[in-house]
Amino acid sequence: MGIMLVYDITNAKSFENISKWLRNIDEHANEDVERMLLGNKCDMEDKRVVPKAKGEQIAREHGIRFFETSAKANISIEKAFLTLAEDILRKTPVKEPNSENVDISSGGGVTGWKSKCCS
């Protein structure tokens, strides 16, 4: 339901692969899959070879979100995952409850299930 495309800001070759990966997604994934572009290793500014503006531009061209992150320094990782999850949830239809859902109103738990412990 969601795809994060990650390139290394210190490696131009990894950024060049993004266009190919986006084409593969268009060809093979569901059309409503949520996509996001991440430029990783933003903690290594001194070794940067891919300008942030290039990442922002390709994301804008494809209508997807963009974040610069650092897995090592934990920069914007949680924000990226939460944003992707929220975007997926926003476009996911709400299903009507059925007999397999948990009933929290009566404290009865899962319908038809009986506990043998602590009764």
Coordinates of N, CA, C and O in Angstrom, one line a residue:
M1 N 0.8 -1.2 0.0 CA 0.0 0.0 0.0 C 0.9 1.3 0.0 O 0.4 2.3 -0.3
G2 N 2.1 1.1 0.4 CA 3.0 2.2 0.4 C 4.4 1.8 0.0 O 4.9 0.7 0.3
I3 N 5.1 2.7 -0.7 CA 6.5 2.4 -1.1 C 7.4 3.6 -0.8 O 7.0 4.8 -1.1
M4 N 8.5 3.4 -0.1 CA 9.5 4.4 0.1 C 10.7 4.2 -0.8 O 11.3 3.1 -0.8
L5 N 10.9 5.1 -1.6 CA 12.1 5.1 -2.5 C 13.2 5.8 -1.8 O 13.1 7.0 -1.5
V6 N 14.3 5.1 -1.6 CA 15.4 5.7 -0.8 C 16.7 5.8 -1.6 O 17.1 4.8 -2.2
Y7 N 17.3 7.0 -1.7 CA 18.6 7.1 -2.3 C 19.6 7.7 -1.3 O 19.2 8.3 -0.3
D8 N 20.8 7.6 -1.6 CA 21.9 8.0 -0.8 C 22.4 9.4 -1.3 O 22.8 9.5 -2.5
I9 N 22.3 10.4 -0.5 CA 22.7 11.8 -1.0 C 24.2 11.9 -1.3 O 24.6 12.8 -1.9
T10 N 25.0 10.9 -0.8 CA 26.4 10.9 -1.1 C 26.8 10.0 -2.3 O 27.9 9.8 -2.6
N11 N 25.7 9.5 -3.0 CA 26.0 8.6 -4.1 C 25.0 8.9 -5.3 O 23.8 8.6 -5.3
A12 N 25.6 9.6 -6.3 CA 24.8 10.0 -7.5 C 24.1 8.9 -8.2 O 23.0 9.0 -8.7
K13 N 24.8 7.7 -8.3 CA 24.2 6.6 -9.0 C 22.9 6.1 -8.3 O 22.0 5.8 -9.0
S14 N 22.9 6.2 -7.0 CA 21.6 5.7 -6.3 C 20.5 6.7 -6.7 O 19.3 6.3 -6.8
F15 N 20.8 8.0 -6.8 CA 19.8 9.0 -7.2 C 19.3 8.7 -8.7 O 18.1 8.9 -9.0
E16 N 20.2 8.4 -9.5 CA 19.9 8.1 -10.9 C 18.9 7.0 -11.1 O 18.2 6.9 -12.1
N17 N 18.9 6.1 -10.1 CA 18.0 4.9 -10.2 C 16.6 5.3 -9.9 O 15.7 4.5 -10.2
I18 N 16.3 6.4 -9.3 CA 15.0 6.8 -8.8 C 14.0 6.8 -10.0 O 12.9 6.2 -9.9
S19 N 14.4 7.4 -11.1 CA 13.4 7.4 -12.3 C 13.1 6.1 -12.8 O 11.9 5.8 -13.1
K20 N 14.0 5.1 -12.8 CA 13.7 3.8 -13.2 C 12.8 3.1 -12.2 O 11.9 2.4 -12.6
W21 N 13.1 3.3 -10.9 CA 12.2 2.7 -9.9 C 10.8 3.2 -10.0 O 9.8 2.5 -9.8
L22 N 10.6 4.5 -10.2 CA 9.3 5.1 -10.4 C 8.6 4.5 -11.6 O 7.4 4.2 -11.5
R23 N 9.3 4.3 -12.7 CA 8.7 3.6 -13.9 C 8.2 2.2 -13.5 O 7.1 1.8 -13.9
N24 N 9.0 1.5 -12.8 CA 8.7 0.1 -12.4 C 7.4 0.1 -11.5 O 6.6 -0.8 -11.6
I25 N 7.3 1.1 -10.6 CA 6.1 1.2 -9.8 C 4.9 1.5 -10.6 O 3.9 0.8 -10.5
D26 N 5.0 2.4 -11.6 CA 3.9 2.7 -12.5 C 3.5 1.5 -13.3 O 2.3 1.3 -13.5
E27 N 4.4 0.7 -13.7 CA 4.1 -0.5 -14.5 C 3.6 -1.7 -13.7 O 2.8 -2.5 -14.2
H28 N 4.1 -1.9 -12.4 CA 3.8 -3.1 -11.7 C 3.0 -3.0 -10.4 O 2.5 -4.0 -10.0
A29 N 2.9 -1.8 -9.8 CA 2.2 -1.7 -8.6 C 0.8 -1.2 -8.8 O 0.4 -0.8 -9.9
N30 N 0.0 -1.4 -7.8 CA -1.4 -0.8 -7.9 C -1.3 0.7 -8.1 O -0.4 1.3 -7.6
E31 N -2.2 1.2 -8.9 CA -2.2 2.6 -9.3 C -2.4 3.5 -8.1 O -2.0 4.6 -8.1
D32 N -3.0 3.0 -7.0 CA -3.3 3.9 -5.9 C -2.2 3.7 -4.8 O -2.4 4.2 -3.6
V33 N -1.1 3.0 -5.1 CA 0.0 2.9 -4.1 C 0.5 4.2 -3.7 O 0.7 5.1 -4.5
E34 N 0.7 4.4 -2.4 CA 1.3 5.7 -1.9 C 2.8 5.6 -2.0 O 3.4 4.7 -1.6
R35 N 3.4 6.6 -2.6 CA 4.8 6.7 -2.8 C 5.5 7.8 -2.1 O 4.8 8.9 -1.9
M36 N 6.7 7.7 -1.7 CA 7.5 8.7 -1.0 C 8.9 8.6 -1.4 O 9.4 7.5 -1.5
L37 N 9.6 9.7 -1.5 CA 11.0 9.7 -1.8 C 11.8 10.2 -0.6 O 11.5 11.2 0.0
L38 N 12.9 9.5 -0.3 CA 13.7 9.8 0.8 C 15.2 9.9 0.4 O 15.7 9.0 -0.3
G39 N 15.8 11.1 0.7 CA 17.2 11.2 0.5 C 17.9 10.9 1.8 O 17.8 11.7 2.7
N40 N 18.5 9.8 1.9 CA 19.1 9.3 3.2 C 20.6 9.8 3.3 O 21.2 10.2 2.4
K41 N 21.1 9.7 4.5 CA 22.4 10.1 4.9 C 22.6 11.7 5.0 O 23.7 12.2 4.7
C42 N 21.5 12.4 5.3 CA 21.6 13.8 5.4 C 22.5 14.3 6.5 O 22.8 15.5 6.6
D43 N 23.0 13.4 7.4 CA 23.9 13.7 8.4 C 25.4 13.9 7.8 O 26.3 14.3 8.5
M44 N 25.5 13.5 6.6 CA 26.8 13.5 5.9 C 26.9 14.7 4.9 O 27.3 14.5 3.7
E45 N 26.6 15.8 5.3 CA 26.5 17.0 4.4 C 27.8 17.3 3.7 O 27.8 17.7 2.6
D46 N 28.9 17.0 4.4 CA 30.2 17.2 3.8 C 30.6 16.3 2.6 O 31.4 16.6 1.8
K47 N 29.8 15.2 2.5 CA 30.0 14.2 1.4 C 28.9 14.3 0.4 O 28.8 13.4 -0.5
R48 N 28.0 15.2 0.5 CA 26.8 15.3 -0.3 C 27.2 15.5 -1.8 O 28.1 16.3 -2.1
V49 N 26.6 14.7 -2.7 CA 26.8 14.9 -4.1 C 25.4 15.2 -4.8 O 25.4 15.6 -6.0
V50 N 24.3 14.8 -4.2 CA 23.0 15.1 -4.7 C 22.4 16.2 -4.0 O 22.0 16.1 -2.8
P51 N 22.2 17.4 -4.6 CA 21.6 18.6 -4.0 C 20.2 18.3 -3.5 O 19.4 17.5 -4.2
K52 N 19.8 18.8 -2.4 CA 18.4 18.6 -1.9 C 17.4 19.1 -2.9 O 16.3 18.4 -3.1
A53 N 17.7 20.1 -3.7 CA 16.8 20.7 -4.7 C 16.5 19.6 -5.8 O 15.4 19.6 -6.3
K54 N 17.4 18.7 -6.1 CA 17.2 17.7 -7.1 C 16.1 16.7 -6.6 O 15.3 16.2 -7.3
G55 N 16.3 16.3 -5.3 CA 15.3 15.4 -4.7 C 13.9 16.0 -4.7 O 12.9 15.4 -5.0
E56 N 13.9 17.3 -4.3 CA 12.6 18.0 -4.2 C 12.0 18.1 -5.6 O 10.7 18.0 -5.8
Q57 N 12.8 18.3 -6.6 CA 12.3 18.5 -8.0 C 11.7 17.2 -8.5 O 10.6 17.2 -9.1
I58 N 12.4 16.1 -8.4 CA 11.8 14.8 -8.9 C 10.6 14.4 -8.1 O 9.6 13.9 -8.7
A59 N 10.5 14.7 -6.8 CA 9.3 14.4 -6.0 C 8.1 15.3 -6.5 O 7.0 14.8 -6.7
R60 N 8.4 16.5 -6.8 CA 7.4 17.4 -7.3 C 6.8 17.0 -8.7 O 5.7 17.0 -8.9
E61 N 7.8 16.6 -9.5 CA 7.4 16.1 -10.9 C 6.5 14.9 -10.8 O 5.6 14.7 -11.7
H62 N 6.6 14.1 -9.8 CA 5.9 12.8 -9.7 C 4.7 13.0 -8.7 O 4.0 12.0 -8.4
G63 N 4.6 14.1 -8.1 CA 3.5 14.3 -7.1 C 3.6 13.5 -5.9 O 2.6 13.0 -5.4
I64 N 4.8 13.3 -5.4 CA 5.0 12.5 -4.2 C 5.8 13.3 -3.1 O 6.4 14.3 -3.4
R65 N 5.6 12.9 -1.9 CA 6.3 13.6 -0.8 C 7.8 13.3 -0.8 O 8.2 12.3 -1.3
F66 N 8.5 14.2 -0.2 CA 10.0 14.1 -0.1 C 10.5 14.5 1.3 O 10.0 15.5 1.8
F67 N 11.4 13.7 1.8 CA 12.1 14.0 3.0 C 13.5 13.7 2.9 O 13.9 12.8 2.2
E68 N 14.4 14.5 3.6 CA 15.8 14.1 3.7 C 15.9 13.5 5.1 O 15.3 14.0 6.1
T69 N 16.5 12.3 5.2 CA 16.6 11.6 6.4 C 18.0 11.1 6.7 O 18.9 11.2 5.9
S70 N 18.2 10.6 7.9 CA 19.4 10.0 8.3 C 19.0 8.8 9.2 O 18.5 9.0 10.4
A71 N 19.2 7.6 8.8 CA 18.9 6.4 9.6 C 19.9 6.4 10.8 O 19.5 6.0 11.9
K72 N 21.1 6.7 10.5 CA 22.2 6.7 11.5 C 21.9 7.7 12.6 O 22.0 7.3 13.8
A73 N 21.6 8.9 12.3 CA 21.3 9.9 13.3 C 19.9 10.1 13.7 O 19.5 11.0 14.4
N74 N 19.0 9.2 13.1 CA 17.6 9.2 13.4 C 16.9 10.6 13.1 O 16.2 11.2 13.9
I75 N 17.2 11.1 11.9 CA 16.7 12.4 11.5 C 15.5 12.1 10.5 O 15.7 11.5 9.5
S76 N 14.3 12.5 10.9 CA 13.1 12.5 10.1 C 12.7 11.1 9.7 O 11.8 10.9 8.8
I77 N 13.2 10.1 10.3 CA 12.8 8.7 10.0 C 11.4 8.4 10.5 O 10.5 8.0 9.7
E78 N 11.1 8.7 11.8 CA 9.7 8.5 12.3 C 8.7 9.4 11.6 O 7.6 8.9 11.2
K79 N 9.1 10.6 11.3 CA 8.2 11.5 10.6 C 7.8 11.0 9.2 O 6.7 11.0 8.8
A80 N 8.8 10.4 8.5 CA 8.6 9.9 7.1 C 7.6 8.7 7.2 O 6.6 8.6 6.5
F81 N 7.9 7.7 8.2 CA 7.0 6.6 8.3 C 5.6 6.9 8.7 O 4.6 6.4 8.2
L82 N 5.5 7.8 9.7 CA 4.2 8.3 10.1 C 3.4 9.0 9.0 O 2.2 8.8 8.8
T83 N 4.1 9.8 8.3 CA 3.4 10.5 7.2 C 2.9 9.5 6.1 O 1.8 9.7 5.6
L84 N 3.8 8.6 5.8 CA 3.3 7.6 4.8 C 2.1 6.8 5.3 O 1.2 6.6 4.6
A85 N 2.2 6.4 6.6 CA 1.0 5.6 7.1 C -0.2 6.5 7.1 O -1.3 6.0 6.8
E86 N -0.1 7.7 7.5 CA -1.3 8.6 7.5 C -1.8 8.8 6.1 O -3.1 8.8 5.9
D87 N -1.0 9.0 5.1 CA -1.4 9.1 3.7 C -2.1 7.8 3.2 O -3.1 7.9 2.5
I88 N -1.6 6.7 3.6 CA -2.3 5.4 3.3 C -3.7 5.4 3.9 O -4.7 5.0 3.3
L89 N -3.7 5.7 5.2 CA -5.0 5.6 6.0 C -6.0 6.6 5.4 O -7.2 6.3 5.4
R90 N -5.5 7.7 5.0 CA -6.4 8.8 4.5 C -7.2 8.3 3.2 O -8.3 8.7 3.0
K91 N -6.6 7.5 2.4 CA -7.2 7.0 1.2 C -7.8 5.6 1.3 O -8.3 5.1 0.4
T92 N -7.7 5.0 2.5 CA -8.3 3.7 2.7 C -9.7 3.8 3.2 O -10.0 4.5 4.1
P93 N -10.6 3.1 2.5 CA -12.1 3.2 2.9 C -12.3 2.5 4.2 O -11.7 1.5 4.5
V94 N -13.2 3.1 5.0 CA -13.5 2.5 6.3 C -14.5 1.4 6.0 O -15.5 1.5 5.3
K95 N -14.2 0.2 6.6 CA -15.1 -0.9 6.4 C -16.1 -1.0 7.6 O -15.8 -0.6 8.7
E96 N -17.2 -1.5 7.2 CA -18.3 -1.7 8.3 C -17.9 -2.9 9.1 O -17.3 -3.9 8.7
P97 N -18.2 -2.8 10.4 CA -17.8 -3.9 11.3 C -18.5 -5.2 11.0 O -19.7 -5.1 10.5
N98 N -17.9 -6.3 11.2 CA -18.6 -7.6 11.0 C -18.3 -8.5 12.2 O -17.8 -8.1 13.2
S99 N -18.8 -9.7 12.2 CA -18.7 -10.6 13.3 C -17.3 -11.0 13.7 O -17.1 -11.5 14.8
E100 N -16.3 -10.7 12.9 CA -15.0 -11.1 13.2 C -14.3 -9.9 14.0 O -13.2 -10.1 14.5
N101 N -14.9 -8.8 14.0 CA -14.3 -7.6 14.7 C -14.4 -7.8 16.2 O -15.3 -8.4 16.7
V102 N -13.5 -7.1 16.9 CA -13.6 -7.1 18.4 C -14.7 -6.2 18.8 O -14.7 -5.1 18.3
D103 N -15.5 -6.6 19.7 CA -16.6 -5.8 20.3 C -16.0 -5.2 21.6 O -15.9 -5.9 22.6
I104 N -15.7 -3.9 21.6 CA -15.1 -3.3 22.8 C -16.2 -2.6 23.6 O -16.0 -2.3 24.8
S105 N -17.4 -2.5 23.1 CA -18.5 -1.8 23.9 C -19.0 -2.7 25.0 O -19.4 -2.2 26.1
S106 N -19.1 -4.0 24.8 CA -19.6 -4.9 25.9 C -18.6 -5.5 26.7 O -18.9 -6.2 27.7
G107 N -17.3 -5.3 26.4 CA -16.2 -6.0 27.1 C -16.2 -7.5 26.8 O -15.5 -8.2 27.5
G108 N -16.9 -7.9 25.8 CA -17.0 -9.3 25.4 C -15.8 -9.9 24.6 O -15.7 -11.1 24.5
G109 N -15.0 -9.0 24.1 CA -13.9 -9.5 23.3 C -14.3 -9.9 21.9 O -15.3 -9.5 21.4
V110 N -13.6 -10.9 21.3 CA -13.9 -11.4 20.0 C -15.2 -12.2 20.1 O -15.3 -13.1 20.9
T111 N -16.1 -12.0 19.2 CA -17.4 -12.7 19.1 C -17.1 -14.2 19.0 O -16.4 -14.7 18.2
G112 N -17.8 -15.0 19.9 CA -17.7 -16.5 19.8 C -16.5 -17.1 20.4 O -16.3 -18.3 20.5
W113 N -15.6 -16.3 21.0 CA -14.4 -16.8 21.6 C -14.6 -16.9 23.1 O -15.0 -16.0 23.8
K114 N -14.2 -18.0 23.7 CA -14.3 -18.2 25.2 C -12.9 -18.5 25.7 O -12.2 -19.3 25.2
S115 N -12.6 -17.8 26.8 CA -11.4 -18.0 27.5 C -11.4 -19.1 28.4 O -12.4 -19.3 29.2
K116 N -10.4 -19.9 28.4 CA -10.3 -21.0 29.4 C -9.4 -20.6 30.6 O -9.3 -21.3 31.5
C117 N -8.8 -19.5 30.5 CA -7.9 -19.0 31.5 C -8.6 -18.0 32.4 O -9.4 -17.2 31.9
C118 N -8.3 -18.0 33.6 CA -8.8 -17.0 34.6 C -10.3 -16.8 34.7 O -10.8 -15.7 34.9
S119 N -11.1 -17.8 34.4 CA -12.6 -17.7 34.5 C -13.2 -18.2 35.7 O -12.6 -18.8 36.5

